[in-house]
CSV table of C-alpha atoms in Angstrom, one decimal:
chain,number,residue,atom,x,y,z
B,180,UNK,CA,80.6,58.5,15.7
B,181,UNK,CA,80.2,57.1,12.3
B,182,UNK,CA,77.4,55.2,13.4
B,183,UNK,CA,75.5,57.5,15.3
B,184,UNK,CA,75.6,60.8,12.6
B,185,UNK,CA,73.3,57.7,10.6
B,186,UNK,CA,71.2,57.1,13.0
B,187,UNK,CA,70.6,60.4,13.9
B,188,UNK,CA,69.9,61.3,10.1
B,189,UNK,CA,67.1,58.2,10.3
B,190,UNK,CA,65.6,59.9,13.4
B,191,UNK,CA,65.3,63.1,11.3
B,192,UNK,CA,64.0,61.0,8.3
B,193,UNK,CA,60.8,59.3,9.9
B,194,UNK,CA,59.8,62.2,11.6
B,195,UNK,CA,59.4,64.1,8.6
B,196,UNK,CA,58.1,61.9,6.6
B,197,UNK,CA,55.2,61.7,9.0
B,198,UNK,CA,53.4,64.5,8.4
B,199,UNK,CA,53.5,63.3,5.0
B,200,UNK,CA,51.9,60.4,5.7
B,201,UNK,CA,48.9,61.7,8.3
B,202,UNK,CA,47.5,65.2,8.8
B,203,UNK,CA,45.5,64.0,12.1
B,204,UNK,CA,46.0,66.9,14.5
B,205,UNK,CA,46.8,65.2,17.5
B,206,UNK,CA,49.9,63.7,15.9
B,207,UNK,CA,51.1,66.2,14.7
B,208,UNK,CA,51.1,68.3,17.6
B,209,UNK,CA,52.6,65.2,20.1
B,210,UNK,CA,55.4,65.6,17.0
B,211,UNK,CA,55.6,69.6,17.4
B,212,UNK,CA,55.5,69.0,21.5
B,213,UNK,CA,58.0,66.1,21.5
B,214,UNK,CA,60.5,68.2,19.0
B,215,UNK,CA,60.3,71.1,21.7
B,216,UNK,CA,61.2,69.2,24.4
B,217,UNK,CA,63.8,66.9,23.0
B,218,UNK,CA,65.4,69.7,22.0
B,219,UNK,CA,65.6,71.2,25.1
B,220,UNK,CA,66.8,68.1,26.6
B,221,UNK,CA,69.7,68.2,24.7
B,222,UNK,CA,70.2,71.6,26.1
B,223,UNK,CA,69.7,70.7,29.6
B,224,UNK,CA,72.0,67.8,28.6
B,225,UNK,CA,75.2,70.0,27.8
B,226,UNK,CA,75.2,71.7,31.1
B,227,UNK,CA,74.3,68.3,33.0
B,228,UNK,CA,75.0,65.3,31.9
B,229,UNK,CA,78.5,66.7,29.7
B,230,UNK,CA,79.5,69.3,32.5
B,231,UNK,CA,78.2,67.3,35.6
B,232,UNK,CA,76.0,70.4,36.7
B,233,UNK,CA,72.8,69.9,37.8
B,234,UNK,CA,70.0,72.1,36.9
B,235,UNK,CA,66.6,73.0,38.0
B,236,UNK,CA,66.2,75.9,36.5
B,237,UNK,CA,65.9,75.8,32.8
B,238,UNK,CA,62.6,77.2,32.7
B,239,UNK,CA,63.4,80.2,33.7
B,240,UNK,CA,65.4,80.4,29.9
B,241,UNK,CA,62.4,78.9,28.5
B,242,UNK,CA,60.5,81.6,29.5
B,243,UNK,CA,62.7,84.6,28.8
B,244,UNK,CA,63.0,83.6,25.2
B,245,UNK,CA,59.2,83.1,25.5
B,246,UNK,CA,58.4,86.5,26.6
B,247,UNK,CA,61.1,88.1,24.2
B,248,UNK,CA,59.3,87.2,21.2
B,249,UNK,CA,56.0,87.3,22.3
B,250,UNK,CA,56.5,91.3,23.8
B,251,UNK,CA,58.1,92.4,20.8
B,252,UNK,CA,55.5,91.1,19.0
B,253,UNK,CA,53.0,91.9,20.6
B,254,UNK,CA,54.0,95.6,21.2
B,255,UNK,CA,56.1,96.5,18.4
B,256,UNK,CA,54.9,94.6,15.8
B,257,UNK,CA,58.2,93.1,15.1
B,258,UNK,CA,58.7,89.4,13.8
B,259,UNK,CA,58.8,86.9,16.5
B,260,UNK,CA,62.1,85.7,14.4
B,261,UNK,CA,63.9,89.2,15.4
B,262,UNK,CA,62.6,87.9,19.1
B,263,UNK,CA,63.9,84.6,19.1
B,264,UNK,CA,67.6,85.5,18.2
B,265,UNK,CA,67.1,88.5,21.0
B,266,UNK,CA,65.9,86.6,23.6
B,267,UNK,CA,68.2,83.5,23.0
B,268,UNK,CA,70.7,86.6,24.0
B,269,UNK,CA,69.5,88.0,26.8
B,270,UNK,CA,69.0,83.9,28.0
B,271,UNK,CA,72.4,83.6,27.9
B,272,UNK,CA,73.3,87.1,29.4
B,273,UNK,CA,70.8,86.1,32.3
B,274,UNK,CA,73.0,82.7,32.4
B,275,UNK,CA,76.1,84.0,32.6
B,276,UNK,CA,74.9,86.1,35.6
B,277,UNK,CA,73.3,83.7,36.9
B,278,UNK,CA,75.6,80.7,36.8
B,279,UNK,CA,79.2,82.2,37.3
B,280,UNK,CA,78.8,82.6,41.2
B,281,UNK,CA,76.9,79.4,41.6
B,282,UNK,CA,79.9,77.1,39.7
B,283,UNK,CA,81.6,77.7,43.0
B,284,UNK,CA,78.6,75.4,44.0
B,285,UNK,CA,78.7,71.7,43.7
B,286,UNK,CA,76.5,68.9,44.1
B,287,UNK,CA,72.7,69.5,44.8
B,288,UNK,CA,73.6,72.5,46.2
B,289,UNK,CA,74.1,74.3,42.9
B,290,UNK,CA,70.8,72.7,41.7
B,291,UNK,CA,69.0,74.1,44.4
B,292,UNK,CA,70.6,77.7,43.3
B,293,UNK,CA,69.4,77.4,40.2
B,294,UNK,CA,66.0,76.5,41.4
B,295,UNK,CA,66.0,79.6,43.6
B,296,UNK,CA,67.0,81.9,40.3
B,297,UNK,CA,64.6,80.5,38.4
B,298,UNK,CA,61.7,81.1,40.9
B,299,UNK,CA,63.2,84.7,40.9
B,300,UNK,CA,62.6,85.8,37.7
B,301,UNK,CA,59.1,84.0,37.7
B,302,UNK,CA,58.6,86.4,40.5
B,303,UNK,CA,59.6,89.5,38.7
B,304,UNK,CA,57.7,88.8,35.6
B,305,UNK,CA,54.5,87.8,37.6
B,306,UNK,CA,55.2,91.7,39.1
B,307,UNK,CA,56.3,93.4,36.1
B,308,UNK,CA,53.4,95.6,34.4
B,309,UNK,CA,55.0,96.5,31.3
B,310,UNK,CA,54.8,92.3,30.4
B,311,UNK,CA,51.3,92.4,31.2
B,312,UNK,CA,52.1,90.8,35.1
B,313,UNK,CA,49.9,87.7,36.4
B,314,UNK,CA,47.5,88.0,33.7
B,315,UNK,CA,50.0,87.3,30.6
B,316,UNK,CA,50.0,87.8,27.0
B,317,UNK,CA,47.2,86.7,24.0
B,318,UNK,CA,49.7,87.4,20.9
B,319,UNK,CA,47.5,89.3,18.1
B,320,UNK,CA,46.6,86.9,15.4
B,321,UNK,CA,46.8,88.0,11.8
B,322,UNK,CA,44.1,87.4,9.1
B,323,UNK,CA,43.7,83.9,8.0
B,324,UNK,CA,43.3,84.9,4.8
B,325,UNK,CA,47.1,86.4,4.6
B,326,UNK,CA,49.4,84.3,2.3
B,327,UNK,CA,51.7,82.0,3.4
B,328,UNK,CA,55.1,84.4,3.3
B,329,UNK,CA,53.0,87.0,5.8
B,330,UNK,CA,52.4,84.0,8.0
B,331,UNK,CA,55.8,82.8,7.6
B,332,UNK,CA,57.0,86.3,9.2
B,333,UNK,CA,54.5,86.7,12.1
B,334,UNK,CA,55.0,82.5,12.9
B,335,UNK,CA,51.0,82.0,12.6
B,336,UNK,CA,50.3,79.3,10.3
B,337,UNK,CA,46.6,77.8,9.6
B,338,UNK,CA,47.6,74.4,10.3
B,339,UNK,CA,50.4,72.2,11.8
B,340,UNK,CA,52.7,70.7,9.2
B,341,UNK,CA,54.8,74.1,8.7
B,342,UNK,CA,55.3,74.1,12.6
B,343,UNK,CA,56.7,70.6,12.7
B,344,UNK,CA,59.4,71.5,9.7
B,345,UNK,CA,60.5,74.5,11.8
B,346,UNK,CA,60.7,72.4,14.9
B,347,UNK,CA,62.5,69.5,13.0
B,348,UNK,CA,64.8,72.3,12.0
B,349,UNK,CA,65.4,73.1,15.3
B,350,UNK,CA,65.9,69.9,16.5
B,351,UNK,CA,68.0,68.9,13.8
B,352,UNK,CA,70.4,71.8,14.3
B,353,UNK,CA,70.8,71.0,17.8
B,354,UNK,CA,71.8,67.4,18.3
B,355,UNK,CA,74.3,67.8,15.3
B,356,UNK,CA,75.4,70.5,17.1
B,357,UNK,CA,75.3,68.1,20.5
B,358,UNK,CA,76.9,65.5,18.8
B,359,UNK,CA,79.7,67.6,17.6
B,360,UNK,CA,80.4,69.0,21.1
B,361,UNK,CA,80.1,66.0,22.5
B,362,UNK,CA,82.8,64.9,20.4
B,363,UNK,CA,85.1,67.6,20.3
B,364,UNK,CA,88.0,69.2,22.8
B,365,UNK,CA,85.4,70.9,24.6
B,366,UNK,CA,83.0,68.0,24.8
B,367,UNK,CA,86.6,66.1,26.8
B,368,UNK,CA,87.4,68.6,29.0
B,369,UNK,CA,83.7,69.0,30.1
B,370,UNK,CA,83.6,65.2,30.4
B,371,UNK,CA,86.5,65.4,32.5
B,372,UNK,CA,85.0,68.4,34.7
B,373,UNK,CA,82.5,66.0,35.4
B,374,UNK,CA,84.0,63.0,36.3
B,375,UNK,CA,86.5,65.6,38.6
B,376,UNK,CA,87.2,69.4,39.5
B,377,UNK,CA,90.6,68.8,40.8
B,378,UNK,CA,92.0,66.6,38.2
B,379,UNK,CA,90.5,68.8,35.4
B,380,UNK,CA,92.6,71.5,37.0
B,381,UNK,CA,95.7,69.4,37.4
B,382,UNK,CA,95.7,68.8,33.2
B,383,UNK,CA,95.4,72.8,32.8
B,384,UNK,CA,91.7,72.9,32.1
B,385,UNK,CA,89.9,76.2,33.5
B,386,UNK,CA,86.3,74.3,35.0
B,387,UNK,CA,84.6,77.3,35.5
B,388,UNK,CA,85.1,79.1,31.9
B,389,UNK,CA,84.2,75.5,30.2
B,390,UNK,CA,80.7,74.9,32.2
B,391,UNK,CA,79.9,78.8,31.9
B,392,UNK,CA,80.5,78.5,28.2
B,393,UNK,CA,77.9,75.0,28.4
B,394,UNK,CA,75.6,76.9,30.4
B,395,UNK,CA,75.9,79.6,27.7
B,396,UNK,CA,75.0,77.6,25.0
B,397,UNK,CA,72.1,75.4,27.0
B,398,UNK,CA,70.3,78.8,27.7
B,399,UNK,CA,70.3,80.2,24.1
B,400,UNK,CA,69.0,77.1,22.7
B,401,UNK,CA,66.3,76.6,25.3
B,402,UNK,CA,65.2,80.2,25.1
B,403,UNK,CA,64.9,79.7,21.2
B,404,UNK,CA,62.3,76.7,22.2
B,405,UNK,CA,60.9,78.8,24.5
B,406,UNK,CA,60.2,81.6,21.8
B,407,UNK,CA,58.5,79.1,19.4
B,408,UNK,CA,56.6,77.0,22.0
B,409,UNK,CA,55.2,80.9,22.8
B,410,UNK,CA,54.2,81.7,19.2
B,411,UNK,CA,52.9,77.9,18.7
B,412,UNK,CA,50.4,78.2,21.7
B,413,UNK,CA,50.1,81.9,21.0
B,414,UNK,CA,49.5,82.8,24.9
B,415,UNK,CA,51.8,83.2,27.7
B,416,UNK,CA,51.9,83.7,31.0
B,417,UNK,CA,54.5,83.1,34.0
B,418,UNK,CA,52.9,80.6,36.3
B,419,UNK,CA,52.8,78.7,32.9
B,420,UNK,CA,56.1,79.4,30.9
B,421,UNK,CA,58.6,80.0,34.4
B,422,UNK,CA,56.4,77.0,35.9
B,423,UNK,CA,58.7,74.4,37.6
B,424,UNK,CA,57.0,71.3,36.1
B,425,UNK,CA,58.5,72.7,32.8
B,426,UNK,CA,62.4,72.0,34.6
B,427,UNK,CA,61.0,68.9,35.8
B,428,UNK,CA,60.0,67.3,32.8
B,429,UNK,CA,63.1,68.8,31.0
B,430,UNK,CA,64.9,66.7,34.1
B,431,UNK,CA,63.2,63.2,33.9
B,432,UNK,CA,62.6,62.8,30.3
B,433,UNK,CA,66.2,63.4,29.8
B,434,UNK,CA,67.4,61.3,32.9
B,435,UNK,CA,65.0,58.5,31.5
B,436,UNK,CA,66.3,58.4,27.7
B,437,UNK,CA,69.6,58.5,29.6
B,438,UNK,CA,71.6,61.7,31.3
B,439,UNK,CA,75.4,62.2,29.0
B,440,UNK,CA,74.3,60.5,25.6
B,441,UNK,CA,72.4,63.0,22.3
B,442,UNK,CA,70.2,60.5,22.3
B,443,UNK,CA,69.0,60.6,25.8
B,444,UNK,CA,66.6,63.4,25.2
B,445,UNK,CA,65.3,62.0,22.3
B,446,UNK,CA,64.4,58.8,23.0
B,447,UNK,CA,62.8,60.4,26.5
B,448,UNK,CA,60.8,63.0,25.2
B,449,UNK,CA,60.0,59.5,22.6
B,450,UNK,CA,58.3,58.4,25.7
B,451,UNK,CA,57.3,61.2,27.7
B,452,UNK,CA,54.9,63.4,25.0
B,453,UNK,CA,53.0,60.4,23.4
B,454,UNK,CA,52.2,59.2,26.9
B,455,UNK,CA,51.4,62.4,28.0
B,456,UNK,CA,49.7,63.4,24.7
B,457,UNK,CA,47.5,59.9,25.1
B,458,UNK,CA,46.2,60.4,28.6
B,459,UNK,CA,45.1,63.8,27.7
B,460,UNK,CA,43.3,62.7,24.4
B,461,UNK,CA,41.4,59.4,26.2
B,462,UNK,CA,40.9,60.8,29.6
B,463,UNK,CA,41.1,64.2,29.4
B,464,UNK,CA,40.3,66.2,32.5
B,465,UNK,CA,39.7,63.1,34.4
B,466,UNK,CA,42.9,61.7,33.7
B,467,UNK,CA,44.8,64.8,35.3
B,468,UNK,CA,48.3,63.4,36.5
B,469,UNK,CA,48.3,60.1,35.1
B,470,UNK,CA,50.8,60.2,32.7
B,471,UNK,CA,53.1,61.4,35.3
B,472,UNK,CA,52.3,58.6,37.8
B,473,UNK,CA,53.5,56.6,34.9
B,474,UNK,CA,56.2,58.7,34.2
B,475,UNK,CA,57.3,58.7,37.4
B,476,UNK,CA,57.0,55.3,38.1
B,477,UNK,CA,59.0,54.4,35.0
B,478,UNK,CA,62.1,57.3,36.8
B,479,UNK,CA,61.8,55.1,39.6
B,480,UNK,CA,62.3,51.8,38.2
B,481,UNK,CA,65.2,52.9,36.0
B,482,UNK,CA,67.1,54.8,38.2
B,483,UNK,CA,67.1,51.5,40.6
B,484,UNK,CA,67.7,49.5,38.0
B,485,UNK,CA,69.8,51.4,35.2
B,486,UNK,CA,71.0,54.8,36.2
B,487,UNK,CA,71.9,55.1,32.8
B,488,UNK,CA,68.9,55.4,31.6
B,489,UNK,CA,67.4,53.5,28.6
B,490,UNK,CA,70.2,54.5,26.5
B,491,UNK,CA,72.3,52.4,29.7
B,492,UNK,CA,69.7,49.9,28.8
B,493,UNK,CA,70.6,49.0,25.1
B,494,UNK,CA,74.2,49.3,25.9
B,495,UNK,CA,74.1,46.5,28.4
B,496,UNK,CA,71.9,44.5,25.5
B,497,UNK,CA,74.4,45.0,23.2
B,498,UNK,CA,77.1,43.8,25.2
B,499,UNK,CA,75.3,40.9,26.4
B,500,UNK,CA,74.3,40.1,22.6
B,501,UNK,CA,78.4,40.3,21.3
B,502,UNK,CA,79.4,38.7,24.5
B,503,UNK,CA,77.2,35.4,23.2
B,504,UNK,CA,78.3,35.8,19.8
B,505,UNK,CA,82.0,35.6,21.0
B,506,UNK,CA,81.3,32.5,22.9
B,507,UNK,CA,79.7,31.0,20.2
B,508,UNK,CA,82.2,31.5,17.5
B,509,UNK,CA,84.6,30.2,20.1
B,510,UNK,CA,82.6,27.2,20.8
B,511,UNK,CA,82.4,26.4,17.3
B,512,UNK,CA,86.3,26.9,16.5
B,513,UNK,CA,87.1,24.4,19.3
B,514,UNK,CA,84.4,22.0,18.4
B,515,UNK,CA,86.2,22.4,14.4
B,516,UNK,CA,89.8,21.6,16.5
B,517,UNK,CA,88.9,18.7,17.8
């Protein structure tokens, strides 16, 4: 645990000394982008690969935190900060309505559920006038020349560097917070609902309570990405921010950094954003799709070959590399013997 608190600190490190060290655009936003969606990876991760609950749905919290702070905004004038706590709220108020009659569910039969909810409320904000329906939301944008405490309140900032502290922030908060769940009594009993319902009732644990309060915490955290992914791009609307390739890259790039471990997400979304990030730059409109064939292709290879992901990956490295050590030491001992 030791071990891993360091590394995760390191992780934290390079990326902030980054912007730092280049102001090129393009990096910094495949920084801002890969931030986001590591972080809600790790959210995805806490009702998935802890609770054993799969999920197809998480945009639909996305995109309610999304809207939260951009309709407030946008038609009260209120800081998008007030927005991201409220909508991280109602997230997990939708979750909890959501999710406690699917966790009688199991298998991909709760992921379909969730699928089917999440499609829902894309429905009823696509319908819903008072959100400005199918056509969505262009949040105001304040003077350029306000100072940086005005642009600090309203989330607007005139270049990227402040966006990629408040997403490092983000991030940072959330796989200590990961880490430390992961870790603690209700990280175990989770575990345990995972590996099996009937057992995890046998030691006294209640499964339901422990994967709604999982599912609770995975929606506040990705409707708080949601909310600043909304104020970074400064327009919204629900085919975009309720759109299922959001779940689905939430899905693989966790399931290819490896589904259970804090450092799943991050080493997928590692892979994922740059790639993505690239084929847009070089090919752009041309290249529509390509990073996903990648992308897919890359899902494919590892769930044949290491359902564990690349995480599963290093693991069976490092095995493989103490396993030699062992043999050599013990080589050397007997060759001393004789």
């Amino acid at each position: 645990m030791v071990k891993n608190k360091k590394l995760l600190f390191i992780i934290i490190a390079i990326l902030a000394l980054i912007p730092l060290i280049t102001r090129a655009k393009a990096v910094l936003n495949a920084i801002i982008l890969l931030l986001i969606f590591a972080t809600l990876g790790e959210a995805w991760n806490l009702i998935t690969g802890f609770a054993g609950q799969t999920s197809f749905g998480h945009a639909a919290f996305f995109g309610i935190g999304a809207y939260t702070s951009s309709v407030i905004f946008y038609r009260y004038d209120i800081t998008p900060w007030v927005g991201l706590i409220l909508g991280g709220v109602i997230a997990a108020v939708v979750a909890a309505i959501m999710s406690y009659p699917c966790f009688k569910l199991k298998g991909h039969y709760f992921a379909v559920a969730t699928l089917a909810a999440a499609e829902i409320i894309k429905q009823i904000f696509v319908s819903w006038d008072y959100v400005e329906g199918a056509t969505g939301i262009s949040l105001p944008i304040i003077q350029r020349s306000s100072g940086f405490a005005k642009r600090l309140f309203y989330l607007q900032f005139n270049e990227k560097m402040p966006w990629v502290y408040i997403c490092l922030a983000l991030f940072a908060t959330v796989i200590f917070l990961c880490s430390y769940l992961e870790n603690s009594k209700m990280g175990y009993y989770l575990k345990a609902i995972r590996e099996s319902h009937e057992v995890a009732e046998s030691i006294g644990i209640n499964p339901t309570n422990y994967k709604l309060y999982a599912m609770l915490i995975s929606a506040f955290i990705s409707a708080i990405c949601g909310s600043i992914y909304a104020q970074y791009i400064l327009y919204i609307d629900p085919f975009m921010i309720f759109s299922l390739d959001i779940s689905m890259k939430i899905v693989l790039l966790t399931v290819l950094g490896g589904v259970g471990n804090v450092f799943g997400p991050i080493i997928g979304a590692s892979i994922f954003i740059p790639l993505s990030e690239l084929t847009r730059i070089k090919l752009g409109g041309s290249g529509t799709g390509v990073d996903l064939m990648i992308y897919g292709l890359l899902i494919i290879l590892i769930t044949c070959f290491q359902p564990k992901g690349v995480v599963g990956i290093v693991q069976k490295l490092n095995e493989k590399s103490k396993k030699t050590n062992i043999g050599g030491e013990g080589k050397i001992e007997a060759t001393s013997g004789n």
